[in-house]
Structure formats: structure tokens, C-alpha cells
mmCIF file of C-alpha atoms in Angstrom:
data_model
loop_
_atom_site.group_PDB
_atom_site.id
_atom_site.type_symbol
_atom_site.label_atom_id
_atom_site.label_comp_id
_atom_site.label_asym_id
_atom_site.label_seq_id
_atom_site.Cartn_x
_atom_site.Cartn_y
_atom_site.Cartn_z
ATOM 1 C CA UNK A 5 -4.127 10.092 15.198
ATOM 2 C CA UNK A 6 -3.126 12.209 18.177
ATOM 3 C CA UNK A 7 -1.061 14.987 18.494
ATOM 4 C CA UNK A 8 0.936 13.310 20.908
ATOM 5 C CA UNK A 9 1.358 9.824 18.303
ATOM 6 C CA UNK A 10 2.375 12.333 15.347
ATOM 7 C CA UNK A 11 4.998 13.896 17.536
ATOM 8 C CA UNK A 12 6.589 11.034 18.881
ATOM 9 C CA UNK A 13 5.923 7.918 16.938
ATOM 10 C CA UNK A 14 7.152 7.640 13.608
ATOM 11 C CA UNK A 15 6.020 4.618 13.038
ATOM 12 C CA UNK A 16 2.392 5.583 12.813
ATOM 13 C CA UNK A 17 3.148 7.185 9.719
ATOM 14 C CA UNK A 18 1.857 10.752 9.633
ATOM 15 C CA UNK A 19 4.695 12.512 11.647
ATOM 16 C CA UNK A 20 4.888 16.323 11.807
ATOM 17 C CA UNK A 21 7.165 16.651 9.435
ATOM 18 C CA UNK A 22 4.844 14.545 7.170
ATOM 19 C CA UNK A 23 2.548 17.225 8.162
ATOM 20 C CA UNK A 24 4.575 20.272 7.255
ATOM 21 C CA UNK A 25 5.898 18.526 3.847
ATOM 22 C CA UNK A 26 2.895 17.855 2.693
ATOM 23 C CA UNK A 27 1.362 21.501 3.860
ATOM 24 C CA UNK A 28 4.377 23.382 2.178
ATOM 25 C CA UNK A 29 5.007 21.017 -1.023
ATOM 26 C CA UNK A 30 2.057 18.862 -1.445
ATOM 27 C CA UNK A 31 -1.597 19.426 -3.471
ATOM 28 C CA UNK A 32 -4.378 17.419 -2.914
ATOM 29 C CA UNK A 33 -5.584 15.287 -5.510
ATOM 30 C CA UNK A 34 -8.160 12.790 -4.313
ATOM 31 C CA UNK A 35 -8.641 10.051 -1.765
ATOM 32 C CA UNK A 36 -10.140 6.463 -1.389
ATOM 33 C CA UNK A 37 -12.886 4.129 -0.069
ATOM 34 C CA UNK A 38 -10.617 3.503 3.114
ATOM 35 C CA UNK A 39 -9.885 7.052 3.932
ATOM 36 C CA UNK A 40 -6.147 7.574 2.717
ATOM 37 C CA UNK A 41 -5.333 10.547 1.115
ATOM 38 C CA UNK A 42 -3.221 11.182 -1.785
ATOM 39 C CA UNK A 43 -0.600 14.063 -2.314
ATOM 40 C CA UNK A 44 1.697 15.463 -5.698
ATOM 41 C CA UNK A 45 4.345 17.473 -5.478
ATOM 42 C CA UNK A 46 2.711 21.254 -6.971
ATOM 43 C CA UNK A 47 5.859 23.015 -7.427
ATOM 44 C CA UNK A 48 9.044 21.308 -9.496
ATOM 45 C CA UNK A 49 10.309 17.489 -9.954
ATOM 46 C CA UNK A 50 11.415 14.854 -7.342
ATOM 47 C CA UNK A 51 14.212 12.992 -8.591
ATOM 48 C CA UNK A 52 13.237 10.815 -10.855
ATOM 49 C CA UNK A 53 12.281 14.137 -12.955
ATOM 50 C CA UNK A 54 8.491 13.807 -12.212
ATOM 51 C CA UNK A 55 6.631 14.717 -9.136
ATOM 52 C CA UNK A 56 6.875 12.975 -6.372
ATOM 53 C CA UNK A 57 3.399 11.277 -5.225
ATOM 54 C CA UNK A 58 2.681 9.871 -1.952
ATOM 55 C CA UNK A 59 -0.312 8.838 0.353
ATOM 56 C CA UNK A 60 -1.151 9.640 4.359
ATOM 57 C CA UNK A 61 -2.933 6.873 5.560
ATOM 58 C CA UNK A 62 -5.819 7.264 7.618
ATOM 59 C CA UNK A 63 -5.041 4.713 10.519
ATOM 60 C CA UNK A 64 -2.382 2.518 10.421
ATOM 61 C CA UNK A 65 1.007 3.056 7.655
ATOM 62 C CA UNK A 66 0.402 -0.183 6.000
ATOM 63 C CA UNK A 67 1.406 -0.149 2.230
ATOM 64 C CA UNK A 68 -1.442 -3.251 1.634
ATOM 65 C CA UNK A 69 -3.952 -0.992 2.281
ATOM 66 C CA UNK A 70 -3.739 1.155 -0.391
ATOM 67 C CA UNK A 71 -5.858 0.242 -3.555
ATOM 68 C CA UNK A 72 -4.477 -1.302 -6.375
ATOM 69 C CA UNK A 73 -5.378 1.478 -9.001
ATOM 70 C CA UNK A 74 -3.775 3.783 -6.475
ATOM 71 C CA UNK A 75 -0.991 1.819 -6.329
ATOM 72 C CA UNK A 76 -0.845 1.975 -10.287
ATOM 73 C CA UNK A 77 -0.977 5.657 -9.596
ATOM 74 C CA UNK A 78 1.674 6.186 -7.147
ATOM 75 C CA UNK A 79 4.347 4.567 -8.462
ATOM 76 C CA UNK A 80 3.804 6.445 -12.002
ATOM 77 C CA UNK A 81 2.077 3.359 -14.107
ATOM 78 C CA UNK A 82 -0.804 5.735 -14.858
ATOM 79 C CA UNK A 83 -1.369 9.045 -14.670
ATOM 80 C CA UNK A 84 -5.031 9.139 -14.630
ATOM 81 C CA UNK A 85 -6.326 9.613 -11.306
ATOM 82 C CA UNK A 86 -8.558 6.907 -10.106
ATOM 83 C CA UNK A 87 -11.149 9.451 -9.441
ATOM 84 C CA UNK A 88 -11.576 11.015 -12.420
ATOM 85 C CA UNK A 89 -13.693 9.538 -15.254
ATOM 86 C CA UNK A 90 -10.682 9.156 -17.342
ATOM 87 C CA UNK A 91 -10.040 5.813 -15.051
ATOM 88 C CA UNK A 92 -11.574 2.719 -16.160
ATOM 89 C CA UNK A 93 -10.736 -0.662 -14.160
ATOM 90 C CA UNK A 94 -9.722 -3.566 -15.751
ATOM 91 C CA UNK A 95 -12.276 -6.986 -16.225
ATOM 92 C CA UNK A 96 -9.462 -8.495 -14.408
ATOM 93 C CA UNK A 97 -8.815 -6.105 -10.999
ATOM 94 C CA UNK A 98 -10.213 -7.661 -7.852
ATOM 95 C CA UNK A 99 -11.910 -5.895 -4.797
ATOM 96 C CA UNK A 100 -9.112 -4.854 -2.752
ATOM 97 C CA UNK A 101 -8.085 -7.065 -0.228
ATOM 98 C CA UNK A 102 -4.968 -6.037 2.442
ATOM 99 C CA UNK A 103 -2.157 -8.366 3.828
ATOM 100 C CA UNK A 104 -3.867 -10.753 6.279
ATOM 101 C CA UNK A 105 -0.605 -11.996 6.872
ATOM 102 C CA UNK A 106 -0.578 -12.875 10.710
ATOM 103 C CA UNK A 107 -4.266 -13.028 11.155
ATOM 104 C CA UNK A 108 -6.522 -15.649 11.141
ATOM 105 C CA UNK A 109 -7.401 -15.281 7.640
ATOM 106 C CA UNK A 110 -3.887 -15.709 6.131
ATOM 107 C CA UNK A 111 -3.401 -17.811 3.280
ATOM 108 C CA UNK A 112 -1.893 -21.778 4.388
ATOM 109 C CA UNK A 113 -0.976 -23.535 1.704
ATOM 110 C CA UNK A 114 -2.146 -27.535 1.717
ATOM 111 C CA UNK A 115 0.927 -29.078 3.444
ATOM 112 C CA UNK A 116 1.187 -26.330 5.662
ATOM 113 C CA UNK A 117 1.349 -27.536 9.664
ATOM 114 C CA UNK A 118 -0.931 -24.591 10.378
ATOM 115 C CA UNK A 119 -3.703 -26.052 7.969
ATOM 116 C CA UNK A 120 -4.009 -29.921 9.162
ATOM 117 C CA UNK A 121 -0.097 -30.706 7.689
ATOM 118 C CA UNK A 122 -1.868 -33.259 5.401
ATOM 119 C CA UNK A 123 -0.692 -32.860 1.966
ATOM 120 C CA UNK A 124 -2.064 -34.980 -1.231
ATOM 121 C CA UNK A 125 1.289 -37.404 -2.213
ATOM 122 C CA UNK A 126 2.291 -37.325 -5.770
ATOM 123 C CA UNK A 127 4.794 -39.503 -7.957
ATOM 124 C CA UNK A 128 7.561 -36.372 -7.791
ATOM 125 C CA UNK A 129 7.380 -36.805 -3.821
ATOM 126 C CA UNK A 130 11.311 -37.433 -2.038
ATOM 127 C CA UNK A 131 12.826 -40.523 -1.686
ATOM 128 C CA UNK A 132 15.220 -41.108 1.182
ATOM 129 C CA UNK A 133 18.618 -41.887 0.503
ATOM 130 C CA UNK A 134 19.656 -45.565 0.670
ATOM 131 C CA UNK A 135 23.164 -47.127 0.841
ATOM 132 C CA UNK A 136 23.578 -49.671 -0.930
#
């Protein structure tokens, strides 16, 4: 990111004031396969009474593309770092995947008028009304 973005835009994510938080209040504690990097509070308790976690996200401030055992991580389900050998991934996590919501890849449902509108009829289906 620029120094010109992280002044002015916000939205990008890493603002200066991200910057200077994060210098003054933050310790580095590992990153991930996409670049992110992940912060904990090194002095005191946030307030939920633990330290605070966050991430700064490499490109674009998009909360799908952080990994799920990050994720786990972040919002306090774990406290093993997904770095460490303490970690050990489920049989059941999947290789993560962001939101491909808008793309061309998005998910479309049978039915859906964006993926042929043709839907398989079943005995549940509507019935219109009918006066009698």
C-alpha cells in the first residue's frame, strides 16, 4: 500500500493510525500463506479481559481472506498459534477458499436465474390459488 492510500483511505485497511497502534501496543506473533500479519496486544487486557488480537492484511481488508485456523485464533477459540507445532488441523478443515461472492465463481444455487433458472420440480412445489 502507498503512503498516500494509508493516509487517506480508510477503507484499505492499514491506516496510520493502524500503523502507530500496532507499533506502540502490538507484538508480532506470526503470519500466513497469503501474507497477512497477525498482532496481540503485549502490554494489559482489551475489554473483554484478554488481549486484544487483530490482523493487517496484506492487500485488500477483506475478512474472507483470512484462514480459518486464524480465524479460530482471532476471535479467542484457540490459543495455539497456527504456527507453532502445538496446532494440529482438523480431518475436517478445507483449503481456504475467500468470498467469491460477485465474481464469476460465486456459488448459484439450481433455480437460480443466473445458473439456467431451470430447477428439478418436486411434489412440495406451489400451487396457485383457485376460487372456487
Amino acid at each position: 500500500m502507498g503512503v498516500f492510500s494509508e493516509i487517506f483511505c480508510w477503507w484499505g485497511g492499514n491506516t496510520w493510525g493502524t500503523r502507530w497502534l500496532t507499533f506502540r501496543k502490538g507484538q508480532f506473533v506470526g503470519s500466513d500463506e497469503l501474507g497477512n500479519r497477525y498482532f496481540v496486544q503485549n502490554k494489559g487486557n482489551g475489554p473483554l479481559g484478554t488481549p486484544r488480537r487483530w490482523v493487517i492484511y496484506r492487500n485488500q481488508a477483506e475478512a474472507s481472506l483470512v484462514p480459518p485456523e486464524w480465524f479460530s485464533w482471532l476471535h479467542h477459540t484457540t490459543d495455539d498459534l497456527p504456527n507453532q507445532e502445538v496446532f494440529r488441523a482438523q480431518s475436517w478443515h478445507k483449503p481456504h477458499v475467500p468470498n467469491m461472492t460477485g465474481t464469476p465463481h460465486a456459488y448459484r444455487p439450481p433455480g437460480s436465474i443466473l445458473a439456467g433458472g431451470k430447477r428439478a420440480a418436486s411434489a412440495s412445489d406451489y400451487g396457485a390459488w383457485k376460487p372456487d
